[in-house]
Amino acid sequence: MGFLDIRNATKAYGSVQVLHEVDITVEEGEFLVLVGPSGCGKSTLLNMIAGLEDITSGEISIKGQPMNGVHPSKRNIAMVFQSYALYPNMTVGQNITFGLEMHGVPKTKRDQAMADVAKLLQIEPLLARKPGQLSGGQRQRVAMGRALVRNPDVFLFDEPLSNLDAKLRVDMRTEIKKLHQKLGTTIVYVTHDQIEAMTLSTRIAVMNGGYVQQLGTPKEIYDNPANLFVATFMGSPSMNLIDVTLRVEGNSVFADTTDAKGARISLPINASVNGLDGKNAILGLRPEALTDVDGSDARATQIAHVPNEVTVTEPAGSDTFVTTSFGGKDCVARMRADADAKPGERVTFAFNMDKAVLFDPETEARIA
Amino acid sequence: MMAIASTDTAIRSGRVTRTFLYLVLLLFALFYLLPFAIMVMNSMKPLDEITGGNMMAFPTDWTLEPWRKAWSEAQVGVDATGLRPYFYNSLIMAIPAVMLSTFFGALNGYVLTKWQFRGHNIVFGLLLFSCFIPFQIVLIPMARMLGIFGLAGSTGGLILVHFVYGIGFTTLYFRNYYAAFPTELIRAAQIDGAGFFRIFWRILLPSSGPIIAVSFIWQFTNIWNDFLFGASFADFSSQPMTVALNNLVQSSTGVKEYNVHFAGAIYAAIPTLLVYIVAGRYFVRGLMAGSVKG
Ligand SMILES: Nc1ncnc2c1ncn2[C@@H]1O[C@H](COP(=O)(O)OP(=O)(O)OP(=O)(O)O)[C@@H](O)[C@H]1O
Ligand SMILES: [Mg+2]
């Protein structure tokens, strides 16, 4: 049993099922990120943990205590909302201590707690201001202060950074991560930004259509996606997907496809040979596993060199993204900045086949 | 060269239309103010100047006597009490009725937007009926109800009637205002441990200034100016200002003192005028607020 247990939790609005049997166990001090496209049920799940939405069936417990039917204020959780939800009529100080006041904490203790939090978040000069007189980043900080001051068991964040501009978002992301490392609190964090999910989390739950598609560490999710959805949702630029036909030759498996000219090419696959012969599949390969020859991973056990025609190059400073075509689909390779690739020319691409994954085109499930 | 010439004419023609516009507006304003000006003028001249001469002329003999008379001496109904007691009647009727209907309108709006229950839209629809129902229809049932409650012919009865019929409009105002109020704030307060009434007092009401002003002005104007309910449900001791003013003007004993009537009419108009002047800008702001946010 973990610190926060979600067992078989479902949610239905009338006949519409928006969450299907969610099972997640979060250990103390973990940073769990719920990530997925808009409308997949992330906020609904978070609100169910908070007690703002009823659980249709299943159970949610915190520290072993079942929370079904327990009022939000009695769950010892704190939540940071997307809009920050600061009370507009109160000062920053009052905003931070409102929850303590409602829980009957005496004034001297409240002031002490407020001072501590204000110091931690460096918002001391703002305490007398109203939320309307703060910048977006400052509001964000105050909203976190309001959550921190209660010293809760679990922090819930619902897309806390999505209202900030790009630069500030990165800064605040780092700050949240620092805060987590410093305080070691348990956090459940909702976002639809996969970079936020990768950078912040200790574990990620990728959701789609009300289902948890995969639950795992960022590395597991990135390197070993359970299905095509997870593979394409996580990572930017997204994973290359090449239509291939599998061919078994003795003890080896090959994935056959075509290059830009339509000529047949063959890529060696690390997979058991059982039942794969003649099967159509989708081969997934992240852009950084498709490089120029000099840039390929020296520790890889299986590198395939395939010459192909370059269609577009996009220098991005540190790397150059090179587009070509395999199996009739555009593929992006991540080459060194000074790699020799020009549109229209033939270049040798290095496939790091250790990193290749295979999906069934019908079920979209992982084959190998 | 061409460009300069054309901007020049643009400014000039803009100035011409603007002058024209102001003239027209000024004309309308005068047209609108004229009756009031005539009332003020005639309330300040002796009676013979009105009966003997021109209603439109300025007073030759300025006097405040009609104002004094209208307030404390004029024959209203049976006694020569002036309008003063009826003015107070109206005040002690209007103020509680305005406060009650505003408060319950706010509470209704809060529930209808933030604590929605099954059928909340039907309840709201039914409440809206009271905004549009012709009041003549309810006179007789209402008289019967007041009789049952033992409130017939009393100020308390009038307060009840105005309170009940005000709720429809105030609920409409507050519901629309609170619909634009972020629900996340209510949720945050719930997590902070605030209950139903605490959220209402500490978070919603302090942010409701503009719409409270709207509700106050609307309710005060309607209740103060109401004649139908006052004439139907009040007895002599509880008659509001509007009914008393009518009695003063209709009074058949003695000569008709037009100057006193004018002064009385102005007394009846002063409170609503004051309310508009003091809170009018909030009225506009409050009416705009919902539409801009929503
Ligand atoms: N009151 C409701 N009645 C019916 N369906 C609802 C209701 N509230 C939410 N839904 C549906 O539940 C699904 C999940 O909503 P939710 O708000 O959890 O999405 P989300 O993953 O947080 O999306 P976003 O990234 O856009 O915030 C959506 O398809 C939504 O349409
Ligand atoms: Mg959401």
XYZ file of N, CA and C in Angstrom, chain A residues 164-264:
303
model
N 1.582 31.154 -17.970
C 2.790 31.977 -17.956
C 3.439 31.993 -19.331
N 4.225 33.029 -19.610
C 4.919 33.045 -20.896
C 6.091 32.061 -20.874
N 6.609 31.763 -22.037
C 7.544 30.647 -22.198
C 8.730 30.715 -21.242
N 9.336 31.895 -21.136
C 10.540 32.030 -20.322
C 10.238 31.778 -18.852
N 9.168 32.443 -18.369
C 8.790 32.320 -16.976
C 8.391 30.888 -16.648
N 7.812 30.224 -17.619
C 7.368 28.850 -17.411
C 8.569 27.960 -17.098
N 9.630 28.171 -17.844
C 10.831 27.371 -17.613
C 11.415 27.685 -16.240
N 11.442 28.972 -15.883
C 11.974 29.357 -14.569
C 11.166 28.732 -13.435
N 9.840 28.847 -13.554
C 8.983 28.341 -12.484
C 9.058 26.823 -12.401
N 9.266 26.203 -13.559
C 9.399 24.752 -13.587
C 10.589 24.329 -12.727
N 11.694 25.019 -12.948
C 12.885 24.729 -12.152
C 12.603 24.971 -10.677
N 11.880 26.051 -10.414
C 11.625 26.389 -9.029
C 10.758 25.330 -8.331
N 9.769 24.841 -9.056
C 8.912 23.794 -8.480
C 9.736 22.540 -8.211
N 10.626 22.238 -9.128
C 11.462 21.055 -8.958
C 12.373 21.223 -7.731
N 12.950 22.404 -7.594
C 13.811 22.682 -6.433
C 13.024 22.518 -5.145
N 11.821 23.086 -5.159
C 10.964 23.043 -3.984
C 10.659 21.598 -3.593
N 10.412 20.788 -4.604
C 10.107 19.386 -4.333
C 11.313 18.680 -3.742
N 12.479 18.983 -4.289
C 13.686 18.335 -3.775
C 13.981 18.774 -2.352
N 13.691 20.040 -2.073
C 13.981 20.584 -0.757
C 13.005 20.055 0.289
N 11.703 20.028 -0.057
C 10.693 19.688 0.935
C 10.329 18.206 0.917
N 10.607 17.534 -0.194
C 10.308 16.102 -0.276
C 8.838 15.759 -0.137
N 7.969 16.663 -0.568
C 6.535 16.401 -0.433
C 6.038 15.540 -1.585
N 4.872 14.952 -1.377
C 4.237 14.138 -2.410
C 3.409 15.059 -3.299
N 3.629 14.934 -4.591
C 2.968 15.849 -5.517
C 2.282 15.076 -6.634
N 1.064 15.478 -6.948
C 0.418 15.007 -8.174
C 0.198 16.243 -9.037
N 0.679 16.186 -10.254
C 0.795 17.383 -11.076
C 0.184 17.104 -12.447
N -0.750 17.938 -12.856
C -1.401 17.749 -14.150
C -0.823 18.705 -15.182
N -0.548 18.206 -16.361
C -0.081 19.088 -17.427
C -0.411 18.440 -18.760
N -0.470 19.235 -19.814
C -0.536 18.575 -21.118
C 0.757 18.817 -21.892
N 1.726 19.374 -21.152
C 3.019 19.672 -21.757
C 3.975 18.521 -21.448
N 4.371 17.777 -22.479
C 5.174 16.590 -22.222
C 6.576 16.918 -21.731
N 7.066 18.113 -22.048
C 8.401 18.476 -21.542
C 8.345 18.705 -20.033
N 7.286 19.405 -19.576
C 7.072 19.568 -18.144
C 6.999 18.204 -17.469
N 6.284 17.297 -18.090
C 6.123 15.966 -17.503
C 7.472 15.273 -17.369
N 8.279 15.324 -18.427
C 9.572 14.646 -18.410
C 10.509 15.259 -17.370
N 10.547 16.589 -17.314
C 11.549 17.238 -16.470
C 11.203 17.176 -14.995
N 9.911 17.242 -14.664
C 9.556 17.369 -13.258
C 9.388 16.033 -12.539
N 8.893 15.050 -13.258
C 8.318 13.903 -12.565
C 9.354 12.910 -12.067
N 8.948 12.138 -11.055
C 9.650 10.898 -10.778
C 8.931 9.760 -11.501
N 7.600 9.922 -11.676
C 6.858 8.998 -12.511
C 5.785 9.737 -13.298
N 5.447 9.152 -14.436
C 4.475 9.783 -15.315
C 3.327 8.812 -15.559
N 2.102 9.338 -15.532
C 0.964 8.548 -16.017
C 0.479 9.222 -17.288
N 0.640 8.537 -18.419
C 0.171 9.102 -19.686
C -1.278 8.676 -19.867
N -2.152 9.655 -20.052
C -3.575 9.343 -20.159
C -4.107 9.710 -21.528
N -5.099 8.943 -21.956
C -5.815 9.284 -23.190
C -7.203 8.680 -23.130
N -8.196 9.478 -23.485
C -9.566 8.980 -23.538
C -10.050 8.343 -22.256
N -9.580 8.831 -21.125
C -10.058 8.301 -19.859
C -9.335 7.051 -19.395
N -8.344 6.594 -20.145
C -7.547 5.434 -19.750
C -6.137 5.889 -19.416
N -5.541 5.226 -18.418
C -4.119 5.417 -18.208
C -3.421 4.521 -19.218
N -2.701 5.130 -20.152
C -2.071 4.364 -21.216
C -0.791 3.707 -20.728
N -0.070 4.412 -19.888
C 1.174 3.852 -19.351
C 1.563 4.614 -18.107
N 2.095 3.888 -17.128
C 2.558 4.488 -15.891
C 4.006 4.059 -15.704
N 4.907 5.004 -15.599
C 6.306 4.611 -15.445
C 7.201 5.816 -15.241
N 8.484 5.548 -15.056
C 9.430 6.638 -14.906
C 9.556 7.343 -16.252
N 10.039 8.584 -16.236
C 10.178 9.301 -17.504
C 10.987 8.499 -18.520
N 12.033 7.817 -18.042
C 12.874 7.063 -18.965
C 12.125 5.880 -19.573
N 11.375 5.168 -18.731
C 10.571 4.046 -19.233
C 9.584 4.523 -20.297
N 8.919 5.629 -19.970
C 7.905 6.154 -20.887
C 8.556 6.546 -22.216
N 9.726 7.150 -22.109
C 10.374 7.670 -23.310
C 11.005 6.557 -24.141
N 11.682 5.653 -23.472
C 12.407 4.612 -24.208
C 11.550 3.402 -24.525
N 10.594 3.116 -23.661
C 9.790 1.920 -23.836
C 8.303 2.218 -23.820
N 7.848 2.994 -24.773
C 6.421 3.328 -24.774
C 5.581 2.076 -24.950
N 4.469 1.997 -24.190
C 3.645 0.789 -24.207
C 2.838 0.673 -25.489
N 2.555 1.792 -26.105
C 1.768 1.737 -27.337
C 2.062 2.967 -28.199
N 1.429 2.983 -29.345
C 1.700 4.024 -30.323
C 1.335 5.411 -29.791
N 0.234 5.474 -28.994
C -0.170 6.774 -28.469
C 0.914 7.375 -27.590
N 1.414 6.589 -26.646
C 2.449 7.086 -25.738
C 3.689 7.474 -26.532
N 4.027 6.649 -27.522
C 5.228 6.910 -28.322
C 5.140 8.256 -29.028
N 3.987 8.571 -29.584
C 3.879 9.818 -30.341
C 3.618 11.009 -29.441
N 2.932 10.780 -28.306
C 2.595 11.919 -27.446
C 3.827 12.470 -26.747
N 4.733 11.580 -26.330
C 5.905 12.031 -25.603
C 7.074 12.207 -26.576
N 7.802 13.305 -26.391
C 8.977 13.538 -27.216
C 8.735 14.600 -28.257
N 9.748 15.448 -28.467
C 9.615 16.514 -29.445
C 10.986 16.809 -30.058
N 11.175 16.715 -31.373
C 10.177 16.295 -32.358
C 9.733 14.864 -32.079
N 8.553 14.522 -32.546
C 7.994 13.248 -32.110
C 8.684 12.080 -32.820
N 8.415 10.893 -32.287
C 9.074 9.682 -32.770
C 8.772 9.440 -34.253
N 9.796 9.002 -35.003
C 9.573 8.629 -36.403
C 8.848 7.301 -36.467
N 7.851 7.238 -37.342
C 7.096 6.002 -37.479
C 7.219 5.535 -38.924
N 7.813 4.359 -39.100
C 8.076 3.860 -40.446
C 7.282 2.573 -40.656
N 6.513 2.534 -41.746
C 5.788 1.303 -42.068
C 6.785 0.267 -42.571
N 6.792 -0.900 -41.932
C 7.741 -1.944 -42.336
C 7.012 -3.283 -42.459
N 7.663 -4.194 -43.166
C 7.207 -5.586 -43.191
C 8.314 -6.419 -42.567
N 7.955 -7.291 -41.632
C 8.966 -8.071 -40.919
C 9.293 -9.341 -41.694
N 10.556 -9.715 -41.641
C 11.021 -10.890 -42.371
C 11.987 -11.642 -41.466
N 11.736 -12.926 -41.303
C 12.599 -13.748 -40.455
C 13.550 -14.532 -41.336
N 14.826 -14.490 -40.971
C 15.849 -15.180 -41.753
C 16.738 -15.914 -40.755
N 16.510 -17.201 -40.612
C 17.251 -17.957 -39.604
C 16.873 -17.477 -38.217
N 17.878 -16.939 -37.488
C 17.617 -16.466 -36.135
C 17.472 -14.953 -36.062
N 17.477 -14.313 -37.216
C 17.417 -12.852 -37.196
C 16.105 -12.364 -37.787
N 15.729 -11.168 -37.333
C 14.530 -10.520 -37.866
C 14.962 -9.255 -38.592
N 14.346 -9.030 -39.749
C 14.627 -7.807 -40.493
C 13.331 -7.049 -40.729
N 13.436 -5.738 -40.727
C 12.294 -4.896 -41.066
C 12.552 -4.329 -42.445
N 11.683 -4.666 -43.396
C 11.867 -4.185 -44.765
C 11.012 -2.961 -45.019
N 11.645 -1.977 -45.654
C 10.891 -0.794 -46.054
C 11.571 -0.213 -47.290
N 11.221 1.041 -47.611
C 11.798 1.625 -48.819
C 12.454 2.952 -48.489
N 13.397 3.375 -49.325
C 13.980 4.703 -49.138
C 13.216 5.707 -49.996
N 13.736 6.922 -50.085
C 13.016 7.995 -50.769
C 12.767 7.681 -52.240
N 13.637 6.885 -52.812
C 13.502 6.564 -54.236
C 12.593 5.358 -54.458
N 12.185 4.694 -53.378
C 11.346 3.499 -53.511
C 12.150 2.209 -53.550
N 13.480 2.319 -53.395
C 14.310 1.111 -53.392
C 14.184 0.409 -52.047
N 14.249 -0.947 -52.076
C 14.047 -1.700 -50.851
C 15.248 -1.594 -49.935
